[in-house]
């Protein structure tokens, strides 16, 4: 129960790491009951409906993805949020003018935080509150099909990108960082920017992080 939750009109306890799942459960009801902003979705969103290319290959859209996989009963079981609360939250969000959904640190700080944040932000797209006055985010087209929550698939430790500087990702990436910095793989790190974190204090590998940071010529802490 955070300070924000303590001040809220309604607090919904949820199992850690299932915020995105709850968001898609709400999306199920909003779509099923046709409570979404159909005009905004049609004009400003890509990938809501199934798409067929010239070769006849069908790409499943966000709508069918949600309706097939995120039935509220299933979402209730996985998140620990009672079914009646999921139903009331979905209807309240869709029917309240100006309501927005914001993914907080509890959502983004998980191993699949990007996917969970995407699911939460999809609620704003359904409600037509992206890039609009009183809404969130800049104006533009919003792709529903960028990611899915079918499973938490961790990327390889170092991306297979052909870019000059591949990124470190996947489970355990942070804890493997000092060894990779000290070894200079896949390339030598010349600068580091730490944003709202102190790995020497937070990590069980405090000494290795200290050595790694000393091995970087230029370090900035924000």
Short mmCIF file of C-alpha atoms in Angstrom, two decimals:
data_model
loop_
_atom_site.label_atom_id
_atom_site.label_comp_id
_atom_site.label_asym_id
_atom_site.label_seq_id
_atom_site.Cartn_x
_atom_site.Cartn_y
_atom_site.Cartn_z
CA UNK A 1 0.00 0.00 0.00
CA UNK A 2 1.99 2.97 -1.31
CA UNK A 3 1.46 6.60 -0.34
CA UNK A 4 -0.43 7.16 -3.60
CA UNK A 5 -2.61 4.11 -3.00
CA UNK A 6 -3.37 5.29 0.53
CA UNK A 7 -4.80 8.52 -0.92
CA UNK A 8 -6.74 6.81 -3.72
CA UNK A 9 -10.52 6.49 -3.92
CA UNK A 10 -10.00 2.82 -4.69
CA UNK A 11 -6.95 0.62 -4.13
CA UNK A 12 -6.74 -2.70 -5.96
CA UNK A 13 -4.12 -5.08 -4.51
CA UNK A 14 -2.55 -7.20 -7.23
CA UNK A 15 0.05 -9.97 -7.43
CA UNK A 16 3.47 -8.55 -8.30
CA UNK A 17 4.34 -8.72 -11.97
CA UNK A 18 0.76 -9.10 -13.25
CA UNK A 19 -0.10 -5.45 -13.94
CA UNK A 20 0.02 -5.94 -17.70
CA UNK A 21 -2.19 -8.99 -17.41
CA UNK A 22 -4.79 -6.97 -15.51
CA UNK A 23 -4.62 -4.21 -18.13
CA UNK A 24 -5.36 -6.72 -20.89
CA UNK A 25 -8.20 -8.15 -18.82
CA UNK A 26 -9.70 -4.67 -18.69
CA UNK A 27 -9.06 -4.31 -22.43
CA UNK A 28 -11.02 -7.54 -23.01
CA UNK A 29 -14.16 -6.09 -21.44
CA UNK A 30 -13.74 -2.70 -23.10
CA UNK A 31 -13.48 -4.39 -26.49
CA UNK A 32 -16.12 -7.04 -25.84
CA UNK A 33 -18.69 -4.48 -24.68
CA UNK A 34 -17.64 -2.04 -27.45
CA UNK A 35 -16.75 0.66 -24.96
CA UNK A 36 -13.61 1.77 -26.82
CA UNK A 37 -13.23 4.85 -29.02
CA UNK A 38 -13.78 3.19 -32.40
CA UNK A 39 -13.01 6.35 -34.36
CA UNK A 40 -9.67 6.96 -32.62
CA UNK A 41 -8.67 3.30 -32.96
CA UNK A 42 -9.53 3.29 -36.68
CA UNK A 43 -7.85 6.58 -37.53
CA UNK A 44 -4.84 6.62 -35.19
CA UNK A 45 -3.96 3.01 -34.36
CA UNK A 46 -2.36 0.26 -36.43
CA UNK A 47 -2.82 -3.45 -35.84
CA UNK A 48 -6.13 -3.46 -34.01
CA UNK A 49 -7.86 -5.74 -36.52
CA UNK A 50 -6.36 -8.83 -38.21
CA UNK A 51 -4.36 -7.94 -41.32
CA UNK A 52 -3.81 -10.02 -44.46
CA UNK A 53 -0.80 -9.40 -46.69
CA UNK A 54 -0.58 -9.93 -50.45
CA UNK A 55 0.54 -13.54 -49.96
CA UNK A 56 -2.55 -14.27 -47.88
CA UNK A 57 -0.68 -14.47 -44.57
CA UNK A 58 -2.83 -13.27 -41.70
CA UNK A 59 -1.32 -11.30 -38.80
CA UNK A 60 -3.45 -11.46 -35.70
CA UNK A 61 -4.58 -8.06 -34.47
CA UNK A 62 -4.73 -6.74 -30.94
CA UNK A 63 -8.50 -7.24 -30.78
CA UNK A 64 -8.45 -10.99 -31.41
CA UNK A 65 -5.26 -11.45 -29.39
CA UNK A 66 -7.01 -10.02 -26.34
CA UNK A 67 -10.36 -11.75 -26.87
CA UNK A 68 -8.65 -15.14 -27.29
CA UNK A 69 -6.22 -14.97 -24.39
CA UNK A 70 -7.33 -12.58 -21.66
CA UNK A 71 -10.78 -13.66 -20.50
CA UNK A 72 -11.55 -11.84 -17.21
CA UNK A 73 -11.98 -15.10 -15.26
CA UNK A 74 -8.47 -16.19 -16.24
CA UNK A 75 -7.07 -12.73 -15.47
CA UNK A 76 -8.79 -12.74 -12.07
CA UNK A 77 -7.22 -16.09 -11.19
CA UNK A 78 -3.72 -14.97 -12.19
CA UNK A 79 -3.77 -11.46 -10.72
CA UNK A 80 -5.76 -12.12 -7.54
CA UNK A 81 -8.19 -9.30 -8.39
CA UNK A 82 -11.84 -10.38 -7.92
CA UNK A 83 -13.82 -10.72 -11.14
CA UNK A 84 -16.43 -8.13 -10.12
CA UNK A 85 -13.65 -5.58 -9.54
CA UNK A 86 -12.17 -6.23 -12.98
CA UNK A 87 -15.58 -5.70 -14.57
CA UNK A 88 -16.31 -2.50 -12.64
CA UNK A 89 -12.82 -1.08 -13.25
CA UNK A 90 -13.08 -1.67 -17.00
CA UNK A 91 -16.48 -0.02 -17.27
CA UNK A 92 -15.49 2.87 -15.01
CA UNK A 93 -12.29 3.55 -16.97
CA UNK A 94 -14.06 3.46 -20.33
CA UNK A 95 -16.97 5.62 -19.25
CA UNK A 96 -15.10 8.27 -17.23
CA UNK A 97 -14.18 11.30 -19.30
CA UNK A 98 -10.48 12.08 -19.05
CA UNK A 99 -9.49 8.87 -17.27
CA UNK A 100 -5.93 7.76 -18.08
CA UNK A 101 -3.83 4.72 -17.15
CA UNK A 102 -0.22 5.28 -16.06
CA UNK A 103 2.34 2.48 -15.68
CA UNK A 104 4.38 3.24 -12.57
CA UNK A 105 7.70 1.98 -11.27
CA UNK A 106 6.09 -1.22 -9.98
CA UNK A 107 5.19 -2.04 -13.58
CA UNK A 108 8.34 -0.99 -15.41
CA UNK A 109 10.83 -2.38 -12.87
CA UNK A 110 10.02 -6.01 -13.74
CA UNK A 111 11.97 -8.20 -16.18
CA UNK A 112 9.21 -7.77 -18.78
CA UNK A 113 8.38 -4.20 -17.76
CA UNK A 114 8.33 -2.94 -21.36
CA UNK A 115 5.58 -5.41 -22.26
CA UNK A 116 3.58 -4.62 -19.14
CA UNK A 117 3.85 -0.87 -19.69
CA UNK A 118 2.75 -1.40 -23.31
CA UNK A 119 -0.34 -3.26 -22.10
CA UNK A 120 -1.23 -0.47 -19.66
CA UNK A 121 -0.75 2.19 -22.34
CA UNK A 122 -2.99 0.20 -24.70
CA UNK A 123 -5.90 1.14 -22.41
CA UNK A 124 -5.26 4.80 -23.24
CA UNK A 125 -5.27 3.97 -26.94
CA UNK A 126 -8.60 2.16 -26.61
CA UNK A 127 -10.05 5.15 -24.78
CA UNK A 128 -8.73 7.61 -27.39
CA UNK A 129 -6.56 9.41 -24.84
CA UNK A 130 -3.16 9.29 -26.50
CA UNK A 131 -1.82 12.51 -27.96
CA UNK A 132 -4.98 14.42 -27.01
CA UNK A 133 -5.65 17.28 -24.64
CA UNK A 134 -5.89 15.88 -21.12
CA UNK A 135 -4.47 12.58 -22.32
CA UNK A 136 -0.95 11.16 -22.34
CA UNK A 137 1.94 11.05 -24.80
CA UNK A 138 2.66 12.94 -28.01
CA UNK A 139 0.41 12.86 -31.06
CA UNK A 140 0.99 10.13 -33.63
CA UNK A 141 -0.03 6.67 -34.71
CA UNK A 142 0.03 3.97 -32.04
CA UNK A 143 0.84 0.38 -33.04
CA UNK A 144 -1.10 -2.23 -31.10
CA UNK A 145 0.98 -5.01 -32.56
CA UNK A 146 4.41 -4.00 -31.27
CA UNK A 147 4.39 -6.59 -28.48
CA UNK A 148 2.27 -9.22 -26.79
CA UNK A 149 2.06 -10.74 -23.34
CA UNK A 150 1.53 -14.31 -24.54
CA UNK A 151 4.63 -15.25 -22.60
CA UNK A 152 7.57 -13.65 -20.91
CA UNK A 153 10.27 -14.42 -23.46
CA UNK A 154 13.63 -13.05 -22.36
CA UNK A 155 15.89 -11.78 -25.17
CA UNK A 156 19.43 -13.17 -25.48
CA UNK A 157 21.95 -11.70 -23.04
CA UNK A 158 23.53 -9.67 -25.85
CA UNK A 159 21.22 -8.83 -28.70
CA UNK A 160 21.99 -10.40 -32.06
CA UNK A 161 21.71 -6.98 -33.66
CA UNK A 162 24.05 -6.10 -36.51
CA UNK A 163 24.43 -2.62 -35.07
CA UNK A 164 27.88 -1.45 -34.04
CA UNK A 165 26.88 -1.41 -30.37
CA UNK A 166 24.53 -4.26 -29.42
CA UNK A 167 22.70 -3.87 -26.13
CA UNK A 168 22.77 -6.06 -23.06
CA UNK A 169 19.35 -7.55 -22.29
CA UNK A 170 17.52 -10.51 -20.80
CA UNK A 171 17.27 -12.07 -17.38
CA UNK A 172 20.31 -11.47 -15.21
CA UNK A 173 21.62 -8.76 -17.52
CA UNK A 174 22.27 -6.27 -14.73
CA UNK A 175 24.12 -8.76 -12.54
CA UNK A 176 26.31 -9.83 -15.48
CA UNK A 177 27.14 -6.22 -16.31
CA UNK A 178 30.25 -5.77 -14.08
CA UNK A 179 31.92 -8.90 -15.49
CA UNK A 180 31.27 -7.76 -19.05
CA UNK A 181 32.56 -4.27 -18.31
CA UNK A 182 35.74 -5.65 -16.74
CA UNK A 183 36.24 -8.12 -19.60
CA UNK A 184 35.51 -5.50 -22.27
CA UNK A 185 32.92 -7.68 -24.02
CA UNK A 186 31.28 -7.24 -26.46
CA UNK A 187 33.14 -3.89 -26.48
CA UNK A 188 34.84 -1.57 -24.00
CA UNK A 189 32.54 0.80 -22.13
CA UNK A 190 33.92 4.35 -22.14
CA UNK A 191 31.03 6.15 -20.44
CA UNK A 192 28.25 5.18 -18.04
CA UNK A 193 25.11 7.07 -17.00
CA UNK A 194 23.37 5.87 -13.83
CA UNK A 195 19.79 7.08 -13.52
CA UNK A 196 18.24 6.95 -10.04
CA UNK A 197 20.25 3.88 -9.06
CA UNK A 198 23.37 3.06 -7.02
CA UNK A 199 24.57 -0.44 -8.01
CA UNK A 200 27.40 -0.32 -5.47
CA UNK A 201 24.77 0.02 -2.75
CA UNK A 202 21.89 -2.00 -4.25
CA UNK A 203 23.65 -5.00 -5.77
CA UNK A 204 24.87 -8.10 -3.93
CA UNK A 205 27.95 -7.73 -6.17
CA UNK A 206 28.85 -4.34 -4.72
CA UNK A 207 32.63 -4.85 -4.94
CA UNK A 208 32.48 -6.01 -8.57
CA UNK A 209 30.34 -3.03 -9.51
CA UNK A 210 32.82 -0.74 -7.74
CA UNK A 211 35.68 -2.26 -9.74
CA UNK A 212 33.69 -2.05 -12.96
CA UNK A 213 32.84 1.64 -12.46
CA UNK A 214 36.50 2.39 -11.70
CA UNK A 215 37.30 0.77 -15.06
CA UNK A 216 35.07 3.25 -16.94
CA UNK A 217 36.78 6.57 -17.81
CA UNK A 218 33.64 8.71 -17.42
CA UNK A 219 30.65 8.05 -15.16
CA UNK A 220 27.61 10.26 -14.50
CA UNK A 221 25.09 9.70 -11.69
CA UNK A 222 21.67 11.35 -12.14
#
